Coordinates of C-alpha atoms in Angstrom, one line a residue:
Chain A
M1 CA 23.1 148.0 113.7
I2 CA 20.6 148.5 110.9
E3 CA 21.0 151.4 108.6
I4 CA 18.7 152.1 105.7
K5 CA 19.1 154.9 103.2
N6 CA 16.6 155.9 100.5
L7 CA 15.3 152.3 100.2
H8 CA 12.9 151.5 97.4
K9 CA 11.1 148.3 96.5
S10 CA 8.5 147.5 94.0
Y11 CA 6.9 144.3 92.9
P12 CA 6.0 143.6 89.3
M13 CA 2.3 143.1 88.8
G14 CA 1.8 142.0 85.2
K15 CA 2.8 145.0 83.0
D16 CA 2.7 147.5 85.9
S17 CA 4.7 147.4 89.0
L18 CA 3.6 148.0 92.6
H19 CA 5.8 150.6 94.3
V20 CA 5.7 149.4 97.9
L21 CA 8.6 151.2 99.6
K22 CA 9.2 154.7 98.4
G23 CA 12.5 155.8 99.8
L24 CA 12.8 154.9 103.4
D25 CA 15.5 156.2 105.8
L26 CA 15.9 154.4 109.1
H27 CA 18.7 153.9 111.6
I28 CA 18.4 151.4 114.4
K29 CA 21.1 151.3 116.9
E30 CA 22.3 148.3 118.8
G31 CA 20.0 147.5 121.8
E32 CA 17.0 149.4 120.6
F33 CA 13.5 148.0 120.8
V34 CA 11.7 149.3 117.7
S35 CA 8.3 148.7 116.3
I36 CA 7.1 149.4 112.8
M37 CA 3.4 150.4 112.8
G38 CA 1.2 150.5 109.9
S39 CA -2.0 149.2 108.4
S40 CA -1.9 146.3 106.0
G41 CA -0.5 147.4 102.7
S42 CA 1.7 150.0 104.3
G43 CA 4.8 148.1 103.3
K44 CA 5.9 147.1 106.8
S45 CA 6.2 143.4 105.9
T46 CA 8.2 144.2 102.9
L47 CA 10.5 146.2 105.0
L48 CA 11.0 143.4 107.4
N49 CA 11.7 140.9 104.6
I50 CA 14.3 143.2 103.2
V51 CA 15.9 143.8 106.6
G52 CA 15.7 140.0 107.3
L53 CA 17.4 139.2 104.0
L54 CA 14.4 137.3 102.9
D55 CA 13.9 139.6 100.0
E56 CA 16.1 142.1 98.1
H57 CA 15.7 145.8 97.7
D58 CA 15.7 147.6 94.4
E59 CA 17.3 150.9 95.2
G60 CA 19.0 152.5 98.1
E61 CA 21.5 151.2 100.7
Y62 CA 21.2 148.8 103.5
F63 CA 23.9 148.2 106.1
L64 CA 23.5 145.3 108.5
N65 CA 26.0 145.3 111.4
G66 CA 28.1 147.7 109.3
Q67 CA 28.1 145.3 106.3
K68 CA 26.7 146.6 103.1
I69 CA 24.0 144.3 101.7
E70 CA 24.0 144.1 98.0
K71 CA 23.8 141.4 95.3
L72 CA 23.7 138.6 97.9
D73 CA 23.5 135.1 96.5
E74 CA 21.4 132.7 98.4
K75 CA 24.2 131.0 100.1
K76 CA 25.7 134.3 101.5
A77 CA 22.2 135.4 102.5
A78 CA 21.7 132.1 104.3
V79 CA 25.0 132.4 106.2
L80 CA 24.2 136.1 107.2
R81 CA 20.7 135.2 108.3
N82 CA 22.1 132.4 110.4
K83 CA 24.7 134.6 112.0
F84 CA 23.0 137.9 112.5
L85 CA 19.2 137.4 112.5
G86 CA 16.6 135.6 114.5
F87 CA 13.1 135.4 113.2
V88 CA 9.8 135.3 115.0
F89 CA 6.8 134.9 112.7
Q90 CA 3.1 135.5 113.2
S91 CA 2.3 131.9 112.3
F92 CA 5.2 130.5 114.4
N93 CA 6.6 128.5 111.5
L94 CA 7.8 125.6 113.6
I95 CA 8.6 122.4 111.8
S96 CA 5.6 120.2 112.6
Y97 CA 7.4 116.9 112.9
K98 CA 10.2 118.1 115.2
N99 CA 9.7 118.5 118.9
A100 CA 10.3 121.9 120.7
L101 CA 13.9 121.1 121.5
E102 CA 14.7 120.0 117.9
N103 CA 13.0 123.1 116.5
V104 CA 15.1 125.4 118.8
A105 CA 18.3 123.5 117.8
L106 CA 17.8 123.8 114.1
P107 CA 19.6 127.1 113.5
L108 CA 22.6 125.6 115.3
Y109 CA 22.5 122.6 112.9
Y110 CA 22.9 124.9 110.0
R111 CA 25.7 126.6 111.8
G112 CA 27.5 123.3 112.0
T113 CA 27.4 122.9 115.8
S114 CA 27.8 119.4 117.2
R115 CA 24.6 117.6 118.1
K116 CA 25.4 117.4 121.8
E117 CA 26.4 121.1 122.0
R118 CA 23.3 122.3 120.1
L119 CA 20.9 120.2 122.2
K120 CA 22.5 121.6 125.3
T121 CA 22.3 125.2 124.1
A122 CA 18.7 124.7 122.8
M123 CA 17.7 123.4 126.2
E124 CA 19.2 126.5 127.9
Y125 CA 17.1 128.7 125.7
L126 CA 13.9 126.7 126.2
D127 CA 14.5 127.0 129.9
K128 CA 14.9 130.8 129.4
V129 CA 11.4 131.0 127.8
G130 CA 10.0 128.7 130.5
L131 CA 9.4 125.6 128.4
K132 CA 12.1 123.3 129.7
D133 CA 9.4 120.7 130.6
W134 CA 7.9 120.8 127.2
A135 CA 11.1 120.1 125.3
K136 CA 9.9 116.7 123.9
H137 CA 6.5 118.0 122.8
L138 CA 5.6 118.5 119.2
P139 CA 4.3 121.9 118.1
S140 CA 0.8 120.4 117.8
E141 CA 0.9 119.6 121.5
L142 CA 1.6 123.2 122.5
S143 CA -0.6 126.2 122.9
G144 CA -0.2 129.3 120.7
G145 CA 1.7 131.2 123.3
Q146 CA 4.0 128.2 123.9
K147 CA 4.6 127.9 120.2
Q148 CA 5.6 131.5 120.0
R149 CA 7.9 131.1 123.0
V150 CA 9.5 128.1 121.2
A151 CA 9.9 130.3 118.1
I152 CA 11.5 133.1 120.2
A153 CA 13.9 130.6 121.8
R154 CA 14.7 129.4 118.3
A155 CA 15.4 133.0 117.2
L156 CA 17.7 133.5 120.1
V157 CA 19.6 130.3 120.1
S158 CA 22.1 131.4 117.5
R159 CA 22.9 134.5 119.5
P160 CA 21.9 136.9 116.7
K161 CA 22.5 140.6 116.6
V162 CA 18.8 141.4 115.8
V163 CA 15.6 139.6 116.5
L164 CA 13.0 140.3 113.8
A165 CA 9.4 139.7 114.9
D166 CA 6.7 139.9 112.3
E167 CA 3.3 140.4 114.1
P168 CA 4.5 138.1 116.9
T169 CA 1.2 138.4 118.7
G170 CA -1.0 138.4 115.7
A171 CA -2.3 134.9 116.3
L172 CA -2.5 135.2 120.1
D173 CA -5.1 136.3 122.7
S174 CA -4.4 139.4 124.7
T175 CA -3.1 137.6 127.8
T176 CA -0.6 135.4 125.9
S177 CA 0.3 138.5 123.8
D178 CA 1.3 140.3 126.9
S179 CA 3.5 137.4 128.1
V180 CA 5.2 137.2 124.7
M181 CA 5.8 140.9 124.7
D182 CA 7.2 140.7 128.2
L183 CA 9.6 138.1 127.0
L184 CA 10.7 140.3 124.1
K185 CA 11.1 143.2 126.5
E186 CA 13.2 141.0 128.7
I187 CA 15.6 140.0 126.0
N188 CA 15.8 143.6 124.9
R189 CA 16.8 144.5 128.4
E190 CA 19.6 142.0 128.1
G191 CA 20.9 144.0 125.2
M192 CA 19.3 142.4 122.2
T193 CA 18.1 144.6 119.3
V194 CA 14.5 143.8 118.8
F195 CA 12.6 144.9 115.7
V196 CA 8.8 144.3 115.8
I197 CA 6.3 144.7 113.1
T198 CA 2.7 145.2 114.2
H199 CA -0.6 146.9 113.4
E200 CA -1.7 146.9 117.0
E201 CA -1.3 150.1 118.9
E202 CA -1.1 148.3 122.3
I203 CA 1.9 146.2 121.1
A204 CA 3.7 149.2 119.6
E205 CA 3.2 151.1 122.8
Q206 CA 5.2 148.6 124.7
T207 CA 8.3 149.3 122.6
D208 CA 10.8 152.1 123.0
R209 CA 10.5 153.6 119.5
I210 CA 7.6 153.6 117.1
V211 CA 8.1 154.1 113.4
R212 CA 4.8 154.6 111.6
L213 CA 4.6 153.6 108.0
K214 CA 2.0 154.6 105.5
D215 CA 1.9 153.9 101.8
G216 CA 5.5 153.1 101.7
V217 CA 6.8 156.2 103.5
I218 CA 7.7 156.9 107.1
I219 CA 5.2 159.4 108.5
S220 CA 6.5 159.5 112.0
D221 CA 9.4 158.2 114.1
E222 CA 9.1 158.8 117.9
K223 CA 10.7 157.6 121.0
V224 CA 8.4 156.5 123.8
N225 CA 8.3 154.8 127.1
K226 CA 11.7 156.1 128.2
N227 CA 10.3 156.5 131.6
V228 CA 8.8 153.1 131.8
K229 CA 12.1 151.5 131.0
A230 CA 14.0 153.5 133.5
Chain B
M1 CA 27.3 112.8 102.2
F2 CA 28.3 110.7 105.2
D3 CA 27.6 113.4 107.7
I4 CA 25.7 111.7 110.6
D5 CA 23.7 114.8 111.4
R6 CA 22.5 115.1 107.8
W7 CA 21.4 111.5 107.7
G8 CA 19.8 112.1 111.1
E9 CA 17.7 114.9 109.6
I10 CA 16.8 112.7 106.7
F11 CA 15.8 109.7 108.8
Q12 CA 13.7 112.0 111.0
S13 CA 12.0 113.5 108.0
M14 CA 11.2 110.0 106.5
S15 CA 10.1 108.4 109.8
K16 CA 7.9 111.3 110.8
N17 CA 6.3 111.4 107.3
K18 CA 5.6 107.7 107.0
L19 CA 2.7 107.8 104.5
R20 CA 4.7 110.0 102.1
T21 CA 7.8 107.8 102.4
V22 CA 5.8 104.6 101.9
L23 CA 3.9 106.0 98.9
A24 CA 7.1 107.1 97.2
G25 CA 8.8 103.8 98.0
F26 CA 5.8 101.8 96.8
T27 CA 6.1 103.4 93.3
I28 CA 9.7 102.1 93.0
T29 CA 8.9 98.7 94.6
F30 CA 6.0 98.1 92.2
A31 CA 8.0 99.1 89.1
I32 CA 10.9 96.8 90.0
L33 CA 8.4 94.1 91.0
L34 CA 6.6 94.3 87.7
F35 CA 9.9 94.5 85.8
T36 CA 11.2 91.4 87.4
I37 CA 8.0 89.4 86.9
L38 CA 7.7 90.5 83.2
L39 CA 11.3 89.6 82.6
G40 CA 10.9 86.3 84.4
M41 CA 7.8 85.4 82.3
G42 CA 9.5 86.6 79.1
N43 CA 12.5 84.4 79.8
G44 CA 10.1 81.5 80.5
L45 CA 8.4 82.0 77.1
K46 CA 11.8 82.1 75.4
N47 CA 12.8 78.9 77.2
T48 CA 9.6 77.3 76.1
F49 CA 10.2 78.3 72.6
Q50 CA 13.7 76.9 72.6
T51 CA 12.6 73.6 74.1
F52 CA 10.4 73.0 71.1
F53 CA 13.6 72.8 69.1
S54 CA 15.6 71.0 71.8
R55 CA 14.3 67.4 71.7
D56 CA 17.8 66.4 70.8
A57 CA 21.1 67.8 71.8
E58 CA 21.9 71.2 70.3
N59 CA 25.3 70.1 68.9
A60 CA 24.0 67.1 66.9
M61 CA 24.4 66.2 63.2
F62 CA 22.6 63.4 61.4
I63 CA 24.3 62.3 58.1
Q64 CA 22.1 60.1 56.0
P65 CA 23.2 58.4 52.7
N66 CA 20.6 58.3 49.9
R67 CA 20.5 57.6 46.1
T68 CA 22.6 59.8 43.9
S69 CA 20.7 62.3 41.7
K70 CA 23.5 63.1 39.3
A71 CA 25.7 60.9 37.1
Y72 CA 29.3 61.3 37.9
K73 CA 32.6 59.8 36.8
G74 CA 31.0 56.8 35.0
Y75 CA 28.4 56.2 37.6
Q76 CA 24.8 56.6 36.7
S77 CA 22.4 58.6 38.8
G78 CA 20.2 56.7 41.2
R79 CA 22.9 54.7 42.7
Q80 CA 22.3 53.9 46.4
I81 CA 25.1 55.2 48.6
E82 CA 25.8 53.1 51.7
F83 CA 28.0 53.9 54.7
T84 CA 30.1 51.2 56.5
N85 CA 32.3 51.1 59.6
E86 CA 35.1 52.3 57.4
D87 CA 33.3 55.6 56.9
I88 CA 33.1 56.0 60.6
E89 CA 36.9 55.5 60.8
F90 CA 37.4 58.0 58.0
V91 CA 35.4 60.6 59.9
E92 CA 37.1 59.8 63.1
K93 CA 40.5 60.1 61.5
N94 CA 39.8 63.5 59.8
Y95 CA 37.5 65.2 62.1
G96 CA 38.0 63.4 65.5
D97 CA 39.3 66.6 67.1
K98 CA 36.1 68.5 66.5
I99 CA 33.8 65.6 67.4
T100 CA 33.0 64.6 70.9
S101 CA 30.9 61.5 70.1
L102 CA 30.5 59.6 66.8
I103 CA 27.5 57.3 66.7
R104 CA 26.5 54.6 64.2
R105 CA 22.8 54.3 63.8
N106 CA 20.9 51.4 62.1
R107 CA 17.2 50.9 62.2
M108 CA 14.5 48.6 61.2
H109 CA 10.9 47.8 62.1
V110 CA 10.3 44.6 64.0
D111 CA 7.5 43.0 66.0
F112 CA 8.1 43.1 69.7
A113 CA 6.3 40.7 72.0
Y114 CA 6.0 40.1 75.7
K115 CA 3.7 37.3 76.8
N116 CA 0.4 38.1 75.0
E117 CA 1.1 41.7 74.1
K118 CA 2.6 42.3 70.7
D119 CA 3.2 45.3 68.5
D120 CA 5.4 46.7 65.8
Y121 CA 8.3 48.9 67.0
E122 CA 11.4 50.6 65.8
L123 CA 14.6 48.7 66.7
I124 CA 17.7 50.8 66.5
G125 CA 21.3 49.7 66.7
V126 CA 23.5 52.4 68.1
D127 CA 26.7 53.3 69.9
P128 CA 26.2 54.4 73.5
G129 CA 26.7 58.1 72.7
I130 CA 23.1 58.1 71.3
Q131 CA 21.9 58.6 74.9
F132 CA 23.4 62.1 75.0
L133 CA 22.4 63.0 71.4
E134 CA 18.8 62.0 72.0
M135 CA 19.0 63.3 75.6
S136 CA 17.4 60.0 76.8
T137 CA 17.5 59.3 80.5
P138 CA 17.3 55.7 81.8
F139 CA 15.0 55.9 84.8
K140 CA 15.1 52.2 85.4
G141 CA 18.2 50.1 84.9
R142 CA 20.9 51.4 82.5
F143 CA 21.5 52.3 78.9
I144 CA 23.5 50.4 76.2
N145 CA 27.3 50.6 77.1
E146 CA 30.7 50.0 75.5
L147 CA 30.9 46.5 77.0
D148 CA 27.6 45.6 75.2
I149 CA 29.1 46.8 72.0
K150 CA 32.3 44.8 72.5
K151 CA 30.4 41.6 73.5
K152 CA 27.7 42.1 70.9
S153 CA 25.3 41.3 73.7
K154 CA 21.6 40.7 73.0
V155 CA 20.5 43.4 75.3
I156 CA 17.9 46.2 74.7
A157 CA 17.1 49.6 76.3
I158 CA 13.4 50.2 75.6
G159 CA 11.4 53.5 75.7
R160 CA 9.0 54.3 78.4
M161 CA 6.0 53.9 76.1
T162 CA 7.2 50.6 74.8
E163 CA 7.3 49.3 78.4
Q164 CA 3.9 50.8 79.1
D165 CA 2.4 49.1 76.0
L166 CA 3.9 45.7 76.4
F167 CA 4.2 45.2 80.2
P168 CA 1.3 45.0 82.6
K169 CA 1.0 47.9 85.0
G170 CA 3.3 47.7 88.0
I171 CA 5.7 45.2 86.3
S172 CA 9.2 46.4 85.6
A173 CA 10.6 45.5 82.2
V174 CA 14.2 45.5 83.5
G175 CA 15.7 42.1 83.6
K176 CA 12.8 40.5 81.6
Y177 CA 13.4 39.0 78.2
I178 CA 11.3 40.2 75.2
N179 CA 10.8 38.7 71.9
V180 CA 12.1 40.9 69.1
G181 CA 11.4 39.4 65.7
G182 CA 11.8 35.9 67.1
L183 CA 15.0 36.6 69.1
A184 CA 15.0 37.1 72.9
Y185 CA 16.6 40.3 74.1
K186 CA 17.2 41.1 77.7
V187 CA 15.8 44.5 78.8
V188 CA 18.6 46.3 80.6
G189 CA 16.8 49.7 81.0
V190 CA 13.8 51.9 80.4
F191 CA 14.4 55.5 79.3
T192 CA 12.5 58.7 78.9
D193 CA 13.1 61.1 76.1
P194 CA 12.2 64.8 75.8
G195 CA 11.0 64.1 72.3
G196 CA 7.8 62.8 73.7
D197 CA 5.8 59.6 73.2
N198 CA 7.1 58.8 69.7
E199 CA 10.7 58.9 70.8
E200 CA 9.8 56.9 73.8
R201 CA 8.7 54.1 71.6
L202 CA 12.2 53.8 70.1
N203 CA 14.3 50.9 71.4
Y204 CA 18.1 50.7 71.4
I205 CA 20.4 47.7 71.0
P206 CA 24.2 47.7 70.5
I207 CA 25.2 48.5 66.9
T208 CA 27.5 45.5 66.7
T209 CA 24.6 43.2 67.7
F210 CA 22.5 44.8 65.0
Q211 CA 25.2 44.5 62.3
N212 CA 25.9 40.9 63.4
I213 CA 22.3 39.6 63.5
Y214 CA 20.5 41.7 60.8
G215 CA 22.7 41.2 57.7
N216 CA 26.0 40.1 59.2
N217 CA 27.8 43.0 57.6
D218 CA 29.3 46.3 58.7
D219 CA 26.6 48.6 57.1
V220 CA 25.9 51.9 58.8
H221 CA 22.5 53.4 58.0
Q222 CA 23.1 56.8 59.4
I223 CA 26.1 58.6 61.0
N224 CA 25.2 60.6 64.0
L225 CA 27.6 62.8 65.8
L226 CA 27.9 65.3 68.6
Y227 CA 30.4 68.1 67.7
N228 CA 32.5 69.9 70.2
P229 CA 30.0 72.3 71.9
K230 CA 32.8 74.9 72.0
L231 CA 32.5 75.3 68.2
S232 CA 30.5 78.4 67.2
T233 CA 27.4 78.0 65.1
E234 CA 29.3 79.1 62.0
Q235 CA 32.2 76.7 62.7
A236 CA 29.7 73.9 63.2
I237 CA 28.0 74.7 59.9
T238 CA 31.3 74.7 58.2
L239 CA 32.2 71.4 59.9
G240 CA 29.0 69.8 58.5
N241 CA 29.6 71.1 55.0
N242 CA 33.2 69.8 55.0
L243 CA 32.1 66.4 56.3
V244 CA 29.6 66.0 53.5
K245 CA 32.0 67.2 50.9
D246 CA 34.7 64.7 52.0
L247 CA 32.2 61.9 52.2
K248 CA 31.0 62.7 48.7
K249 CA 34.5 62.6 47.4
K250 CA 35.1 59.3 49.1
H251 CA 32.0 57.8 47.6
T252 CA 32.6 59.3 44.2
I253 CA 29.6 61.5 44.2
S254 CA 29.3 64.8 42.2
P255 CA 30.0 67.7 44.5
R256 CA 26.9 69.3 43.2
D257 CA 24.7 66.3 44.1
Q258 CA 22.5 67.7 46.8
R259 CA 20.6 64.4 47.5
A260 CA 23.1 61.6 47.8
I261 CA 24.2 62.6 51.3
R262 CA 22.0 64.6 53.4
N263 CA 23.2 66.3 56.6
T264 CA 20.7 67.5 59.1
N265 CA 22.8 69.9 61.1
R266 CA 21.3 71.2 64.3
A267 CA 23.6 74.2 64.1
E268 CA 21.6 75.4 61.2
V269 CA 18.4 75.1 63.2
V270 CA 20.0 76.8 66.1
Q271 CA 20.9 79.7 63.8
G272 CA 17.3 80.0 62.8
T273 CA 15.9 79.8 66.3
G274 CA 18.5 82.3 67.4
Q275 CA 16.8 84.9 65.2
V276 CA 13.4 84.2 66.6
S277 CA 14.9 84.3 70.1
A278 CA 16.4 87.7 69.3
G279 CA 12.9 88.8 68.3
L280 CA 11.5 87.6 71.6
D281 CA 14.3 89.4 73.4
M282 CA 13.4 92.6 71.7
G283 CA 9.8 92.2 72.7
I284 CA 10.8 91.6 76.3
F285 CA 13.2 94.5 76.2
F286 CA 10.5 96.9 75.1
I287 CA 8.0 95.7 77.7
A288 CA 10.6 95.9 80.4
L289 CA 11.7 99.4 79.2
G290 CA 8.1 100.5 79.3
T291 CA 7.7 99.3 82.9
L292 CA 10.9 101.1 83.8
I293 CA 9.8 104.4 82.2
A294 CA 6.5 104.2 84.0
G295 CA 8.5 103.7 87.2
V296 CA 10.8 106.7 86.4
V297 CA 7.7 108.9 85.7
G298 CA 6.2 107.7 89.0
I299 CA 9.2 108.7 91.0
G300 CA 9.4 112.0 89.2
N301 CA 5.8 112.7 90.1
M302 CA 6.4 111.6 93.7
M303 CA 9.4 113.8 94.1
V304 CA 7.6 116.9 92.7
Y305 CA 4.8 116.3 95.1
I306 CA 7.2 115.8 98.0
V307 CA 9.0 119.0 97.3
K308 CA 5.7 120.9 96.9
E309 CA 4.5 119.5 100.2
R310 CA 7.6 120.6 102.0
T311 CA 7.9 124.1 100.4
K312 CA 7.0 125.8 103.6
E313 CA 9.3 123.6 105.7
L314 CA 12.1 124.4 103.3
G315 CA 11.3 128.1 103.6
I316 CA 11.6 127.9 107.4
R317 CA 14.9 126.0 107.1
K318 CA 16.2 128.7 104.7
A319 CA 15.1 131.5 107.0
L320 CA 17.1 129.8 109.8
G321 CA 20.2 129.6 107.6
A322 CA 20.0 126.6 105.4
T323 CA 22.0 127.1 102.2
P324 CA 20.5 126.0 98.8
K325 CA 23.1 123.2 98.6
S326 CA 22.0 121.8 102.0
I327 CA 18.4 121.9 100.8
I328 CA 19.2 120.0 97.6
M329 CA 21.3 117.5 99.4
M330 CA 18.6 116.8 101.9
I331 CA 15.9 116.2 99.2
M332 CA 18.2 114.1 97.0
L333 CA 19.7 111.9 99.7
E334 CA 16.2 111.2 100.9
A335 CA 15.2 110.3 97.3
F336 CA 18.3 108.1 97.0
F337 CA 17.6 106.3 100.2
I338 CA 13.9 105.6 99.5
T339 CA 14.6 104.4 96.0
S340 CA 17.4 102.1 97.0
I341 CA 15.6 100.5 99.8
A342 CA 12.3 100.3 97.9
G343 CA 14.1 99.0 94.8
Y344 CA 15.7 96.3 96.8
I345 CA 12.4 95.3 98.3
G346 CA 10.9 95.1 94.8
L347 CA 13.8 93.0 93.7
L348 CA 13.4 90.6 96.5
I349 CA 9.7 90.2 96.1
G350 CA 9.9 90.1 92.3
T351 CA 12.5 87.3 92.3
G352 CA 10.5 85.5 95.0
V353 CA 7.3 85.7 93.0
V354 CA 9.1 84.5 89.8
K355 CA 10.5 81.5 91.8
F356 CA 7.1 80.8 93.2
M357 CA 5.3 81.2 89.9
A358 CA 7.7 79.2 87.8
P359 CA 6.2 75.8 88.7
L360 CA 2.7 77.1 88.3
L361 CA 3.5 78.6 84.9
E362 CA 4.9 75.3 83.7
E363 CA 1.4 73.9 83.7
Y364 CA 0.6 76.5 81.1
G365 CA 3.7 75.5 79.1
I366 CA 5.9 78.4 80.2
M367 CA 9.1 76.6 81.1
N368 CA 11.7 77.5 83.6
S369 CA 10.8 81.2 84.2
N370 CA 13.8 82.9 85.7
V371 CA 15.5 86.3 85.9
D372 CA 19.0 87.4 85.3
M373 CA 20.0 89.0 88.6
G374 CA 22.4 91.3 86.8
I375 CA 19.6 92.9 84.7
V376 CA 17.4 93.3 87.7
I377 CA 20.1 95.0 89.7
F378 CA 20.9 97.2 86.7
A379 CA 17.2 98.2 86.6
T380 CA 17.2 99.0 90.3
I381 CA 20.2 101.1 89.9
L382 CA 18.7 102.8 86.9
L383 CA 15.6 103.6 88.9
M384 CA 17.8 104.9 91.8
V385 CA 19.6 107.2 89.4
S386 CA 16.3 108.3 87.9
G387 CA 14.9 108.9 91.4
I388 CA 17.9 111.1 92.2
I389 CA 17.6 113.1 89.0
A390 CA 13.8 113.3 89.4
G391 CA 14.5 114.6 92.9
Y392 CA 17.2 117.0 91.8
L393 CA 15.1 119.1 89.5
P394 CA 12.3 120.0 92.0
A395 CA 14.9 120.2 94.8
R396 CA 16.8 122.8 92.9
R397 CA 13.7 124.7 92.2
A398 CA 12.8 124.6 95.9
A399 CA 16.3 125.7 96.9
K400 CA 15.9 128.7 94.5
I401 CA 12.5 129.9 95.8
K402 CA 13.0 132.9 98.0
P403 CA 12.3 132.0 101.6
I404 CA 9.7 134.7 101.8
V405 CA 7.7 133.0 99.0
A406 CA 8.1 129.6 100.6
L407 CA 7.0 130.9 104.0
R408 CA 3.9 132.4 102.5
D409 CA 3.0 129.0 101.1
E410 CA 0.2 127.5 103.1

């Protein structure tokens, strides 16, 4: 699903440049539940941005769903994001003036789905995350956990290949964190590839595979929890 | 562009961000409002200026015979030239097609008396066309007419001030007889004249009556005429010059004698005032342009602010699959919609204010303030286009920002 070979990324900082990713190799197969662990500055967010087509890599190769990603213009990137990727952000990133249902329906709007169809589908996914009764509420009227559930419904509504979650529990207390992780586990069980970025050991431990990143290189890549899943 | 879903997104964005929408619209409304009011007042000033020169009809000529100043063909200089009815026929015959009204005008000073009131006034014998040349309006009774000319009636149309001077308050002069130099004239009407008090102390009788009673001849003191208003200013000036040339020839006057026949041609005055008007136009134009530029800058600022405020939202939209084009379209259609509605409101309020102000301004001598709808609509469209362009630049920038940068924006 996601194949990365010798990936490099650096950011220009004045005259110098900051080398963030120093040759990563990573292969994530369809249906995996992977977490990237690392402290801040380890390069994990940069990796997610590249995987999520929100940023471009400098060197190396990146295949998404078998398609080589290189020299994408904004329009192609937008279409690929819409088709293959669902995002869950730490700060939820819901549009403040749209209610839960409209937020969930937005990716379908950019896909060109009819209004009736996309509101119907959006409602199904809101139901799936247990927020059917909150469909008409604005994000400001929802709790943090509810917002993240809405964001997850939004990530799923376009039936992507991969859900990318950037510190999905970073802004939540431990109880709501657990419920959000349970939701991610559930969608993974249904066959979705889930890619989580976190710096919390407890979160990473709930996934099937932990990739540890330090200073732009992978220091370990281990499968865990096989027994739990079984 | 006419995608219902797209407009749905735009209306939602506008209605859920009312303050932003109203502020952006206010800039436009205010610019158009100011533009309209300034233009209205400017036009009022121009009209005022023109009315200073419009006490008489604009297409009038006054041809006055004087003494010659040059000896010519055996005649000595200093000879008094006199017009008669024959000169009128001559002008009619040669220039009738370019003249709408030919008027004989004789004048003298006479004592007017009604009961105990008595004063010296100007008595003028005229053809009825004088009413349109002087732009006099009979507000009581009627003016001198063709039948009076034919019958040589002893009737008189007096000016408003003459009536006020001679008649007691509340008594209408119409139908009364007044003593004019010992003869009784029946007052048939009282008129007003835009020339003011002085011209409202003039008094008109039929020219035939004048010629019959005062001299029993067919002398004409002055030839007045209204030329065809379709003539251009240049054509009218040529007409005046040709008329004088022919009359000089007829009366055996040196073509180079500038004094013997004097023609006061309003067309020449119009030409002069036209230049001043053009100057005023320029002034109005620059003020209006300044207002518009201020409006354009205002919209520009507003659009930059709006895009800045929405950076994060745009980032989210891009992460969810919005293409740069759809982002640009969304911003620009919103700008277009706000500017057109706000511009229209400004236009309505502006023209309303000008209509409402016009009577008040007249007290300060600014006459007939009005706006040319075409120009205001043009200004509104200009602002709309500016709003769209002003929206385009920041929208394009926003569409180019990498979503990751936009998402980081707090």
